[in-house]
Amino acid sequence: MAFEQPPAPFPPEVRSEFGLDRGMVFLNHGSFGSVPRSVRAAQDGWRDRLESDPIELIGRRIGELLAEVKRDLATMFGGAAESYGFVTNATEGVNAVLRSLPLAQGDELVCTSHVYFAVKQAMRSRCLESGAVLREVSVPLPVRGARDLIDPVMAAIGPNTRLVLLDHVSSATATRFPVEDLRARLPAHCLLLVDGAHAPGAMDLRIDAIDAEFYTANLHKWVMAPRGSAFLRVRGDWMPRVHPCVISHFFGDGYEKEFDWQGTRDFSAWLAVPAALKFLRELGLQRVIEHNHWLASWAHRQLVEGLGIEPATPLDGSCLTCMASIRLPETLRRFGRVEHLQADLRARERIEVPVMEWDGGWWLRISAAVHNLPEHYEVLLRALQARVAG
Amino acid sequence: MAFEQPPAPFPPEVRSEFGLDRGMVFLNHGSFGSVPRSVRAAQDGWRDRLESDPIELIGRRIGELLAEVKRDLATMFGGAAESYGFVTNATEGVNAVLRSLPLAQGDELVCTSHVYFAVKQAMRSRCLESGAVLREVSVPLPVRGARDLIDPVMAAIGPNTRLVLLDHVSSATATRFPVEDLRARLPAHCLLLVDGAHAPGAMDLRIDAIDAEFYTANLHKWVMAPRGSAFLRVRGDWMPRVHPCVISHFFGDGYEKEFDWQGTRDFSAWLAVPAALKFLRELGLQRVIEHNHWLASWAHRQLVEGLGIEPATPLDGSCLTCMASIRLPETLRRFGRVEHLQADLRARERIEVPVMEWDGGWWLRISAAVHNLPEHYEVLLRALQARVAG
């Protein structure tokens, strides 16, 4: 696809499913998602049921209720239903894996320079307590293709590398990493933890085919489930050795029971996940993925050409999903801090879009969701052009 | 108070604030609470706001929004607002403290035989990874008074005791432990972690006066906040050393920032806590505490006298808050398992009440909340009498 034309938008009745302030140009679905009204209604329904009969549903039936949700997840993303454990967010999934891993002085944990900062902090913390070493591998942009993203990682792996953590889609740089290729090339002594925070609903995802020991992901971004719904999927051989961050009643009783019960919580977010999967299926998962990818790739091209900058990833969209990041022209650094530019775009143009520092530059990330329209990115381009011109 | 007469119930309009199935005799507010409609409406309002402008409210303003909630908590329960960190439940609070504590081979963690099982599991897990030893001190029932609950703990403390974990109100046995007395008698080398899961809203609670290093509690039980709202309060000298279970962006930036941001979640539960405190204040916190205590103590006495059993705690209610546990007559063990008796009471009498094994006996725990009426316990007593008679 050339991405010279924007894709046809979803109809207004789909876009009006979202409670976003209509006065805003909302280009940051990627941070905290946006929940369709039908999904929220399903969650409300669960809250009514839980409220009406809490002991029966939370105390006695929660395992079977969550098992149903996990079957739905496994149908969509592959693997055994019982290998899915619910967490609040992908950062929690990463923490659970890191804590469950026996680490000793001299062990190495590897990540790339694209790693999500919260995850890097969790790795740092785990290294501080265990004596392991965190090795952050520089993967500079621009890249010509997926292979450029993996070669530096492979070059950094040594005999002491215990675990490689790879972002499936990176946060600041919105780049899709070829995790399957890394898995195929990884030596047997290296465990693979994929941070798929931005992956489900954003690509054709079959987690079992990736064959990582650990895969964690958010459902509140591109699956559009309620915030606080995320999962950790652990490969069968590792399931008995992985525990949730909160040790509770069922410690030692196995992965399923331990993750199902991490203390009292509002289970309605997890229970509403099937409603989000249904929303996606009714729109057509493939259609959503293609629309968002096409829109992100088209907008990426518009911004790159309109600003006359070098793209960080190929213009054919091969390293993108439904987000794209551009390195902003240096002149915009006169705003002093990324937050100031971001605040200016919000205050004066009603555009909500993240601007982040990465690898010495300022990066702007766009998201393309089913509620976005081509003109949203045209508004952004004009706003950036005006600011570049001064 | 003699507790020979039940207290005047709250009016119907208060009781109809709760979404509980009206066909049930609901005597287990203590497990997962029940959320008044006004509190849920406040939470829904927050969810609308978060949905409308997620980046502004979650990404940029969440710290100030939570600070407001913490000020409200500190006003009600004492201490500095910034010493409160939000967690999902008290078990998570306990996990955070245990993980943050440097423990070495030979260190001892002390709890009582009344410890909540999930918390004991967290202690066991932490001992397994650190080489510390868990010492569970038997505190048998019946007791004549509060002092009997503390003397065995004091007798178990030795030079290697690093931390004492005490339930403020125990779960299975519904007994109020005099944590202030323990604190006063505890040697300087022992840290105190109070599991106040059932305490806020159930007693006149001033956490700063207890002066424990660590105090964790649920707000979704007796404060009637949405499920998933709980806190960990850490004494100032320990705040820089305590981290949440999920290490995220602000690792190393201090207690407040670390606890405020544990990854994306549905913040509406925490943000609705002031609505629950308002509901309590409007009913009159002291009136609620007294009503519930009176009702629990009265019902306790009815059950003990009606079944002709020995009370586990004094009939004057001095070891109770708004729950009471009775040791069931041995004849009821013909049901085979506690779950079977519980299921029978639910199926045939529409009574929801927990039955638990503890210290070789079967225990039944009643809760007394603002939605409960004296006749609820009369229904229970008749049901138990019928089953004891066979």
GROMACS .gro file of N, CA and C in nm, chain A residues 19-21 24 26 28 31-35 40 43-45 47-48 50-56 58-60 88-89 91-92 95 99 116-118 121-122 124-125 128-129 220-221 226-228 244-252 261-266 342 346 352, chain B residues 19-21 24 26 28 31-35 40 43-45 47-48 50-56 58-60 88-89 91-92 95 99 116-118 121-122 124-125 128-129 220-221 226-228 244-252 261-266 342 346 352:
model
  390
   19GLY      N    1  -1.645   0.844   2.449
   19GLY     CA    2  -1.684   0.957   2.533
   19GLY      C    3  -1.586   1.072   2.531
   20LEU      N    4  -1.494   1.071   2.436
   20LEU     CA    5  -1.392   1.176   2.429
   20LEU      C    6  -1.455   1.312   2.404
   21ASP      N    7  -1.399   1.412   2.466
   21ASP     CA    8  -1.440   1.551   2.445
   21ASP      C    9  -1.436   1.581   2.295
   24MET      N   10  -1.191   1.830   2.110
   24MET     CA   11  -1.047   1.804   2.102
   24MET      C   12  -1.012   1.725   1.977
   26PHE      N   13  -0.807   1.442   1.920
   26PHE     CA   14  -0.747   1.346   2.014
   26PHE      C   15  -0.659   1.247   1.940
   28ASN      N   16  -0.406   1.072   2.085
   28ASN     CA   17  -0.329   0.990   2.179
   28ASN      C   18  -0.412   0.876   2.238
   31SER      N   19  -0.191   0.613   2.475
   31SER     CA   20  -0.150   0.618   2.615
   31SER      C   21  -0.246   0.543   2.706
   32PHE      N   22  -0.374   0.584   2.708
   32PHE     CA   23  -0.468   0.524   2.803
   32PHE      C   24  -0.593   0.470   2.736
   33GLY      N   25  -0.594   0.463   2.602
   33GLY     CA   26  -0.709   0.411   2.530
   33GLY      C   27  -0.832   0.499   2.545
   34SER      N   28  -0.943   0.445   2.502
   34SER     CA   29  -1.073   0.511   2.511
   34SER      C   30  -1.175   0.398   2.503
   35VAL      N   31  -1.273   0.401   2.591
   35VAL     CA   32  -1.362   0.286   2.607
   35VAL      C   33  -1.495   0.312   2.538
   40ARG      N   34  -1.841  -0.005   2.813
   40ARG     CA   35  -1.868   0.051   2.944
   40ARG      C   36  -2.003   0.004   2.998
   43GLN      N   37  -1.956  -0.332   3.134
   43GLN     CA   38  -1.889  -0.324   3.265
   43GLN      C   39  -1.989  -0.281   3.372
   44ASP      N   40  -2.073  -0.184   3.339
   44ASP     CA   41  -2.176  -0.140   3.435
   44ASP      C   42  -2.268  -0.256   3.471
   45GLY      N   43  -2.303  -0.336   3.372
   45GLY     CA   44  -2.387  -0.453   3.397
   45GLY      C   45  -2.319  -0.548   3.495
   47ARG      N   46  -2.100  -0.463   3.715
   47ARG     CA   47  -2.095  -0.399   3.847
   47ARG      C   48  -2.229  -0.413   3.918
   48ASP      N   49  -2.338  -0.403   3.844
   48ASP     CA   50  -2.470  -0.427   3.904
   48ASP      C   51  -2.478  -0.569   3.960
   50LEU      N   52  -2.234  -0.775   4.043
   50LEU     CA   53  -2.142  -0.794   4.156
   50LEU      C   54  -2.199  -0.729   4.282
   51GLU      N   55  -2.262  -0.615   4.263
   51GLU     CA   56  -2.318  -0.541   4.375
   51GLU      C   57  -2.436  -0.616   4.436
   52SER      N   58  -2.509  -0.685   4.352
   52SER     CA   59  -2.630  -0.751   4.396
   52SER      C   60  -2.600  -0.880   4.473
   53ASP      N   61  -2.494  -0.947   4.436
   53ASP     CA   62  -2.466  -1.078   4.496
   53ASP      C   63  -2.314  -1.098   4.507
   54PRO      N   64  -2.249  -1.012   4.586
   54PRO     CA   65  -2.101  -1.008   4.583
   54PRO      C   66  -2.033  -1.138   4.628
   55ILE      N   67  -2.088  -1.203   4.729
   55ILE     CA   68  -2.019  -1.320   4.783
   55ILE      C   69  -2.022  -1.435   4.682
   56GLU      N   70  -2.140  -1.453   4.621
   56GLU     CA   71  -2.152  -1.560   4.522
   56GLU      C   72  -2.060  -1.536   4.403
   58ILE      N   73  -1.804  -1.294   4.353
   58ILE     CA   74  -1.662  -1.268   4.378
   58ILE      C   75  -1.600  -1.383   4.459
   59GLY      N   76  -1.673  -1.425   4.561
   59GLY     CA   77  -1.616  -1.524   4.652
   59GLY      C   78  -1.618  -1.665   4.598
   60ARG      N   79  -1.722  -1.700   4.525
   60ARG     CA   80  -1.734  -1.841   4.484
   60ARG      C   81  -1.719  -1.864   4.335
   88THR      N   82  -0.328  -0.564   3.613
   88THR     CA   83  -0.388  -0.432   3.594
   88THR      C   84  -0.331  -0.361   3.471
   89ASN      N   85  -0.204  -0.384   3.447
   89ASN     CA   86  -0.141  -0.323   3.330
   89ASN      C   87  -0.013  -0.401   3.298
   91THR      N   88   0.291  -0.313   3.283
   91THR     CA   89   0.403  -0.290   3.375
   91THR      C   90   0.394  -0.388   3.492
   92GLU      N   91   0.273  -0.414   3.539
   92GLU     CA   92   0.256  -0.512   3.646
   92GLU      C   93   0.295  -0.652   3.598
   95ASN      N   94   0.667  -0.670   3.607
   95ASN     CA   95   0.711  -0.683   3.746
   95ASN      C   96   0.694  -0.826   3.797
   99ARG      N   97   1.013  -1.051   3.920
   99ARG     CA   98   1.019  -1.098   4.059
   99ARG      C   99   1.025  -1.249   4.069
  116TYR      N  100   1.021   0.090   2.742
  116TYR     CA  101   0.930   0.179   2.814
  116TYR      C  102   0.994   0.214   2.948
  117PHE      N  103   0.994   0.342   2.984
  117PHE     CA  104   1.073   0.385   3.100
  117PHE      C  105   1.030   0.315   3.229
  118ALA      N  106   0.899   0.296   3.248
  118ALA     CA  107   0.850   0.229   3.370
  118ALA      C  108   0.907   0.088   3.379
  121GLN      N  109   1.263   0.092   3.478
  121GLN     CA  110   1.273   0.113   3.623
  121GLN      C  111   1.252  -0.018   3.699
  122ALA      N  112   1.156  -0.098   3.654
  122ALA     CA  113   1.131  -0.227   3.719
  122ALA      C  114   1.254  -0.317   3.704
  124ARG      N  115   1.567  -0.210   3.661
  124ARG     CA  116   1.670  -0.151   3.748
  124ARG      C  117   1.651  -0.195   3.892
  125SER      N  118   1.526  -0.185   3.938
  125SER     CA  119   1.496  -0.220   4.077
  125SER      C  120   1.530  -0.366   4.105
  128LEU      N  121   1.901  -0.406   4.128
  128LEU     CA  122   1.952  -0.356   4.255
  128LEU      C  123   1.938  -0.460   4.365
  129GLU      N  124   1.823  -0.531   4.368
  129GLU     CA  125   1.804  -0.626   4.477
  129GLU      C  126   1.872  -0.760   4.453
  220HIS      N  127  -0.649  -0.237   2.757
  220HIS     CA  128  -0.719  -0.108   2.763
  220HIS      C  129  -0.666  -0.008   2.661
  221LYS      N  130  -0.576  -0.052   2.574
  221LYS     CA  131  -0.533   0.039   2.467
  221LYS      C  132  -0.609   0.003   2.340
  226PRO      N  133  -1.192  -0.184   2.938
  226PRO     CA  134  -1.179  -0.081   3.042
  226PRO      C  135  -1.036  -0.072   3.097
  227ARG      N  136  -0.998   0.046   3.140
  227ARG     CA  137  -0.865   0.063   3.200
  227ARG      C  138  -0.847  -0.030   3.320
  228GLY      N  139  -0.729  -0.085   3.332
  228GLY     CA  140  -0.705  -0.182   3.438
  228GLY      C  141  -0.718  -0.325   3.390
  244PRO      N  142   0.202  -1.376   4.081
  244PRO     CA  143   0.162  -1.236   4.065
  244PRO      C  144   0.239  -1.145   4.162
  245CYS      N  145   0.232  -1.016   4.139
  245CYS     CA  146   0.301  -0.920   4.228
  245CYS      C  147   0.243  -0.928   4.369
  246VAL      N  148   0.114  -0.954   4.380
  246VAL     CA  149   0.051  -0.964   4.511
  246VAL      C  150   0.031  -1.112   4.545
  247ILE      N  151   0.106  -1.157   4.643
  247ILE     CA  152   0.094  -1.295   4.690
  247ILE      C  153  -0.029  -1.300   4.781
  248SER      N  154  -0.118  -1.395   4.754
  248SER     CA  155  -0.242  -1.400   4.829
  248SER      C  156  -0.279  -1.545   4.862
  249HIS      N  157  -0.407  -1.569   4.886
  249HIS     CA  158  -0.456  -1.700   4.933
  249HIS      C  159  -0.394  -1.821   4.865
  250PHE      N  160  -0.380  -1.815   4.733
  250PHE     CA  161  -0.351  -1.938   4.660
  250PHE      C  162  -0.204  -1.956   4.624
  251PHE      N  163  -0.115  -1.889   4.697
  251PHE     CA  164   0.028  -1.904   4.674
  251PHE      C  165   0.067  -2.052   4.677
  252GLY      N  166   0.126  -2.096   4.568
  252GLY     CA  167   0.167  -2.236   4.560
  252GLY      C  168   0.062  -2.327   4.499
  261TRP      N  169  -0.689  -1.472   4.185
  261TRP     CA  170  -0.718  -1.408   4.313
  261TRP      C  171  -0.596  -1.335   4.367
  262GLN      N  172  -0.596  -1.203   4.348
  262GLN     CA  173  -0.488  -1.119   4.401
  262GLN      C  174  -0.549  -1.023   4.503
  263GLY      N  175  -0.649  -1.073   4.575
  263GLY     CA  176  -0.720  -0.989   4.672
  263GLY      C  177  -0.844  -0.928   4.610
  264THR      N  178  -0.927  -0.868   4.697
  264THR     CA  179  -1.050  -0.805   4.651
  264THR      C  180  -1.018  -0.690   4.555
  265ARG      N  181  -1.091  -0.681   4.449
  265ARG     CA  182  -1.077  -0.572   4.353
  265ARG      C  183  -1.209  -0.557   4.280
  266ASP      N  184  -1.217  -0.459   4.195
  266ASP     CA  185  -1.332  -0.444   4.108
  266ASP      C  186  -1.307  -0.531   3.986
  342GLN      N  187   0.376   2.053   2.405
  342GLN     CA  188   0.253   1.976   2.415
  342GLN      C  189   0.139   2.062   2.469
  346ARG      N  190  -0.215   2.187   2.289
  346ARG     CA  191  -0.345   2.165   2.351
  346ARG      C  192  -0.421   2.297   2.372
  352GLU      N  193  -0.452   1.701   2.134
  352GLU     CA  194  -0.389   1.621   2.240
  352GLU      C  195  -0.297   1.520   2.172
  409GLY      N  196  -2.720  -0.188   4.659
  409GLY     CA  197  -2.771  -0.266   4.546
  409GLY      C  198  -2.782  -0.415   4.576
  410LEU      N  199  -2.774  -0.451   4.702
  410LEU     CA  200  -2.780  -0.593   4.739
  410LEU      C  201  -2.915  -0.654   4.703
  411ASP      N  202  -2.914  -0.777   4.659
  411ASP     CA  203  -3.035  -0.853   4.630
  411ASP      C  204  -3.125  -0.851   4.754
  414MET      N  205  -3.221  -1.157   4.985
  414MET     CA  206  -3.121  -1.225   5.067
  414MET      C  207  -3.113  -1.162   5.206
  416PHE      N  208  -2.841  -1.063   5.408
  416PHE     CA  209  -2.699  -1.045   5.377
  416PHE      C  210  -2.620  -1.011   5.503
  418ASN      N  211  -2.284  -1.063   5.537
  418ASN     CA  212  -2.140  -1.065   5.511
  418ASN      C  213  -2.092  -0.939   5.443
  421SER      N  214  -1.677  -0.921   5.401
  421SER     CA  215  -1.585  -0.976   5.300
  421SER      C  216  -1.552  -0.876   5.190
  422PHE      N  217  -1.655  -0.830   5.118
  422PHE     CA  218  -1.628  -0.743   5.003
  422PHE      C  219  -1.704  -0.611   5.008
  423GLY      N  220  -1.768  -0.582   5.121
  423GLY     CA  221  -1.840  -0.456   5.135
  423GLY      C  222  -1.963  -0.450   5.048
  424SER      N  223  -2.017  -0.331   5.038
  424SER     CA  224  -2.135  -0.302   4.955
  424SER      C  225  -2.130  -0.151   4.932
  425VAL      N  226  -2.149  -0.110   4.809
  425VAL     CA  227  -2.124   0.030   4.774
  425VAL      C  228  -2.256   0.106   4.763
  430ARG      N  229  -2.135   0.509   4.417
  430ARG     CA  230  -2.120   0.459   4.280
  430ARG      C  231  -2.147   0.570   4.179
  433GLN      N  232  -1.844   0.767   4.149
  433GLN     CA  233  -1.745   0.696   4.070
  433GLN      C  234  -1.778   0.705   3.921
  434ASP      N  235  -1.907   0.689   3.889
  434ASP     CA  236  -1.949   0.701   3.749
  434ASP      C  237  -1.916   0.840   3.694
  435GLY      N  238  -1.937   0.941   3.778
  435GLY     CA  239  -1.903   1.077   3.737
  435GLY      C  240  -1.756   1.090   3.704
  437ARG      N  241  -1.565   0.846   3.611
  437ARG     CA  242  -1.536   0.770   3.489
  437ARG      C  243  -1.574   0.851   3.365
  438ASP      N  244  -1.684   0.926   3.372
  438ASP     CA  245  -1.719   1.014   3.260
  438ASP      C  246  -1.609   1.117   3.235
  440LEU      N  247  -1.291   1.105   3.326
  440LEU     CA  248  -1.168   1.042   3.279
  440LEU      C  249  -1.181   1.004   3.131
  441GLU      N  250  -1.299   0.959   3.093
  441GLU     CA  251  -1.324   0.916   2.956
  441GLU      C  252  -1.320   1.035   2.861
  442SER      N  253  -1.363   1.149   2.911
  442SER     CA  254  -1.375   1.266   2.826
  442SER      C  255  -1.238   1.331   2.800
  443ASP      N  256  -1.150   1.323   2.896
  443ASP     CA  257  -1.022   1.394   2.883
  443ASP      C  258  -0.911   1.313   2.952
  444PRO      N  259  -0.885   1.192   2.902
  444PRO     CA  260  -0.800   1.098   2.976
  444PRO      C  261  -0.655   1.146   2.996
  445ILE      N  262  -0.599   1.210   2.896
  445ILE     CA  263  -0.457   1.246   2.906
  445ILE      C  264  -0.438   1.355   3.012
  446GLU      N  265  -0.528   1.452   3.010
  446GLU     CA  266  -0.518   1.562   3.107
  446GLU      C  267  -0.535   1.509   3.249
  448ILE      N  268  -0.555   1.174   3.373
  448ILE     CA  269  -0.471   1.062   3.417
  448ILE      C  270  -0.323   1.097   3.399
  449GLY      N  271  -0.291   1.153   3.286
  449GLY     CA  272  -0.149   1.176   3.255
  449GLY      C  273  -0.089   1.294   3.327
  450ARG      N  274  -0.167   1.401   3.344
  450ARG     CA  275  -0.108   1.522   3.399
  450ARG      C  276  -0.157   1.559   3.537
  478THR      N  277  -0.470  -0.155   4.593
  478THR     CA  278  -0.598  -0.215   4.554
  478THR      C  279  -0.667  -0.281   4.672
  479ASN      N  280  -0.589  -0.338   4.760
  479ASN     CA  281  -0.646  -0.401   4.880
  479ASN      C  282  -0.536  -0.414   4.985
  481THR      N  283  -0.410  -0.668   5.130
  481THR     CA  284  -0.310  -0.772   5.102
  481THR      C  285  -0.197  -0.714   5.018
  482GLU      N  286  -0.233  -0.628   4.923
  482GLU     CA  287  -0.130  -0.562   4.843
  482GLU      C  288  -0.043  -0.471   4.930
  485ASN      N  289   0.200  -0.690   5.109
  485ASN     CA  290   0.304  -0.734   5.015
  485ASN      C  291   0.407  -0.624   4.990
  489ARG      N  292   0.802  -0.672   5.086
  489ARG     CA  293   0.903  -0.667   4.980
  489ARG      C  294   1.003  -0.557   5.003
  506TYR      N  295  -0.481  -1.325   5.874
  506TYR     CA  296  -0.557  -1.350   5.751
  506TYR      C  297  -0.473  -1.442   5.662
  507PHE      N  298  -0.533  -1.546   5.607
  507PHE     CA  299  -0.455  -1.649   5.540
  507PHE      C  300  -0.375  -1.593   5.421
  508ALA      N  301  -0.433  -1.502   5.345
  508ALA     CA  302  -0.362  -1.445   5.231
  508ALA      C  303  -0.235  -1.373   5.277
  511GLN      N  304   0.028  -1.615   5.369
  511GLN     CA  305   0.092  -1.666   5.247
  511GLN      C  306   0.198  -1.566   5.197
  512ALA      N  307   0.167  -1.438   5.203
  512ALA     CA  308   0.264  -1.337   5.160
  512ALA      C  309   0.387  -1.342   5.250
  514ARG      N  310   0.493  -1.607   5.421
  514ARG     CA  311   0.562  -1.732   5.387
  514ARG      C  312   0.648  -1.714   5.262
  515SER      N  313   0.588  -1.655   5.161
  515SER     CA  314   0.660  -1.635   5.035
  515SER      C  315   0.785  -1.550   5.056
  518LEU      N  316   1.047  -1.752   5.226
  518LEU     CA  317   1.110  -1.846   5.133
  518LEU      C  318   1.220  -1.778   5.053
  519GLU      N  319   1.195  -1.655   5.009
  519GLU     CA  320   1.296  -1.590   4.924
  519GLU      C  321   1.409  -1.525   5.004
  610HIS      N  322  -1.292  -0.042   5.097
  610HIS     CA  323  -1.412  -0.099   5.033
  610HIS      C  324  -1.491  -0.189   5.127
  611LYS      N  325  -1.452  -0.196   5.254
  611LYS     CA  326  -1.535  -0.270   5.349
  611LYS      C  327  -1.621  -0.169   5.427
  616PRO      N  328  -1.567   0.219   4.667
  616PRO     CA  329  -1.571   0.113   4.564
  616PRO      C  330  -1.461   0.008   4.587
  617ARG      N  331  -1.490  -0.115   4.547
  617ARG     CA  332  -1.390  -0.222   4.558
  617ARG      C  333  -1.263  -0.184   4.482
  618GLY      N  334  -1.151  -0.218   4.543
  618GLY     CA  335  -1.024  -0.181   4.482
  618GLY      C  336  -0.967  -0.054   4.543
  634PRO      N  337   0.589   0.048   4.611
  634PRO     CA  338   0.469  -0.032   4.578
  634PRO      C  339   0.508  -0.166   4.515
  635CYS      N  340   0.412  -0.257   4.507
  635CYS     CA  341   0.438  -0.389   4.447
  635CYS      C  342   0.477  -0.376   4.300
  636VAL      N  343   0.419  -0.277   4.234
  636VAL     CA  344   0.451  -0.256   4.093
  636VAL      C  345   0.547  -0.137   4.083
  637ILE      N  346   0.670  -0.169   4.045
  637ILE     CA  347   0.770  -0.063   4.025
  637ILE      C  348   0.744  -0.001   3.889
  638SER      N  349   0.735   0.131   3.887
  638SER     CA  350   0.699   0.199   3.762
  638SER      C  351   0.783   0.325   3.743
  639HIS      N  352   0.729   0.418   3.664
  639HIS     CA  353   0.805   0.538   3.625
  639HIS      C  354   0.885   0.605   3.735
  640PHE      N  355   0.825   0.617   3.854
  640PHE     CA  356   0.883   0.708   3.953
  640PHE      C  357   0.965   0.637   4.059
  641PHE      N  358   1.015   0.517   4.028
  641PHE     CA  359   1.100   0.444   4.122
  641PHE      C  360   1.216   0.534   4.165
  642GLY      N  361   1.226   0.552   4.298
  642GLY     CA  362   1.334   0.634   4.351
  642GLY      C  363   1.296   0.780   4.369
  651TRP      N  364   0.153   0.652   4.099
  651TRP     CA  365   0.159   0.598   3.964
  651TRP      C  366   0.215   0.456   3.964
  652GLN      N  367   0.126   0.360   3.957
  652GLN     CA  368   0.164   0.219   3.949
  652GLN      C  369   0.118   0.164   3.815
  653GLY      N  370   0.124   0.249   3.713
  653GLY     CA  371   0.077   0.211   3.579
  653GLY      C  372  -0.067   0.252   3.559
  654THR      N  373  -0.113   0.241   3.434
  654THR     CA  374  -0.250   0.279   3.400
  654THR      C  375  -0.348   0.189   3.474
  655ARG      N  376  -0.452   0.249   3.527
  655ARG     CA  377  -0.558   0.175   3.594
  655ARG      C  378  -0.685   0.258   3.588
  656ASP      N  379  -0.793   0.205   3.640
  656ASP     CA  380  -0.915   0.282   3.653
  656ASP      C  381  -0.907   0.356   3.786
  732GLN      N  382  -2.256  -2.355   5.466
  732GLN     CA  383  -2.277  -2.220   5.410
  732GLN      C  384  -2.374  -2.226   5.291
  736ARG      N  385  -2.759  -2.068   5.247
  736ARG     CA  386  -2.793  -1.982   5.133
  736ARG      C  387  -2.909  -2.040   5.053
  742GLU      N  388  -2.678  -1.521   5.353
  742GLU     CA  389  -2.538  -1.519   5.310
  742GLU      C  390  -2.454  -1.487   5.432
   0.00000   0.00000   0.00000
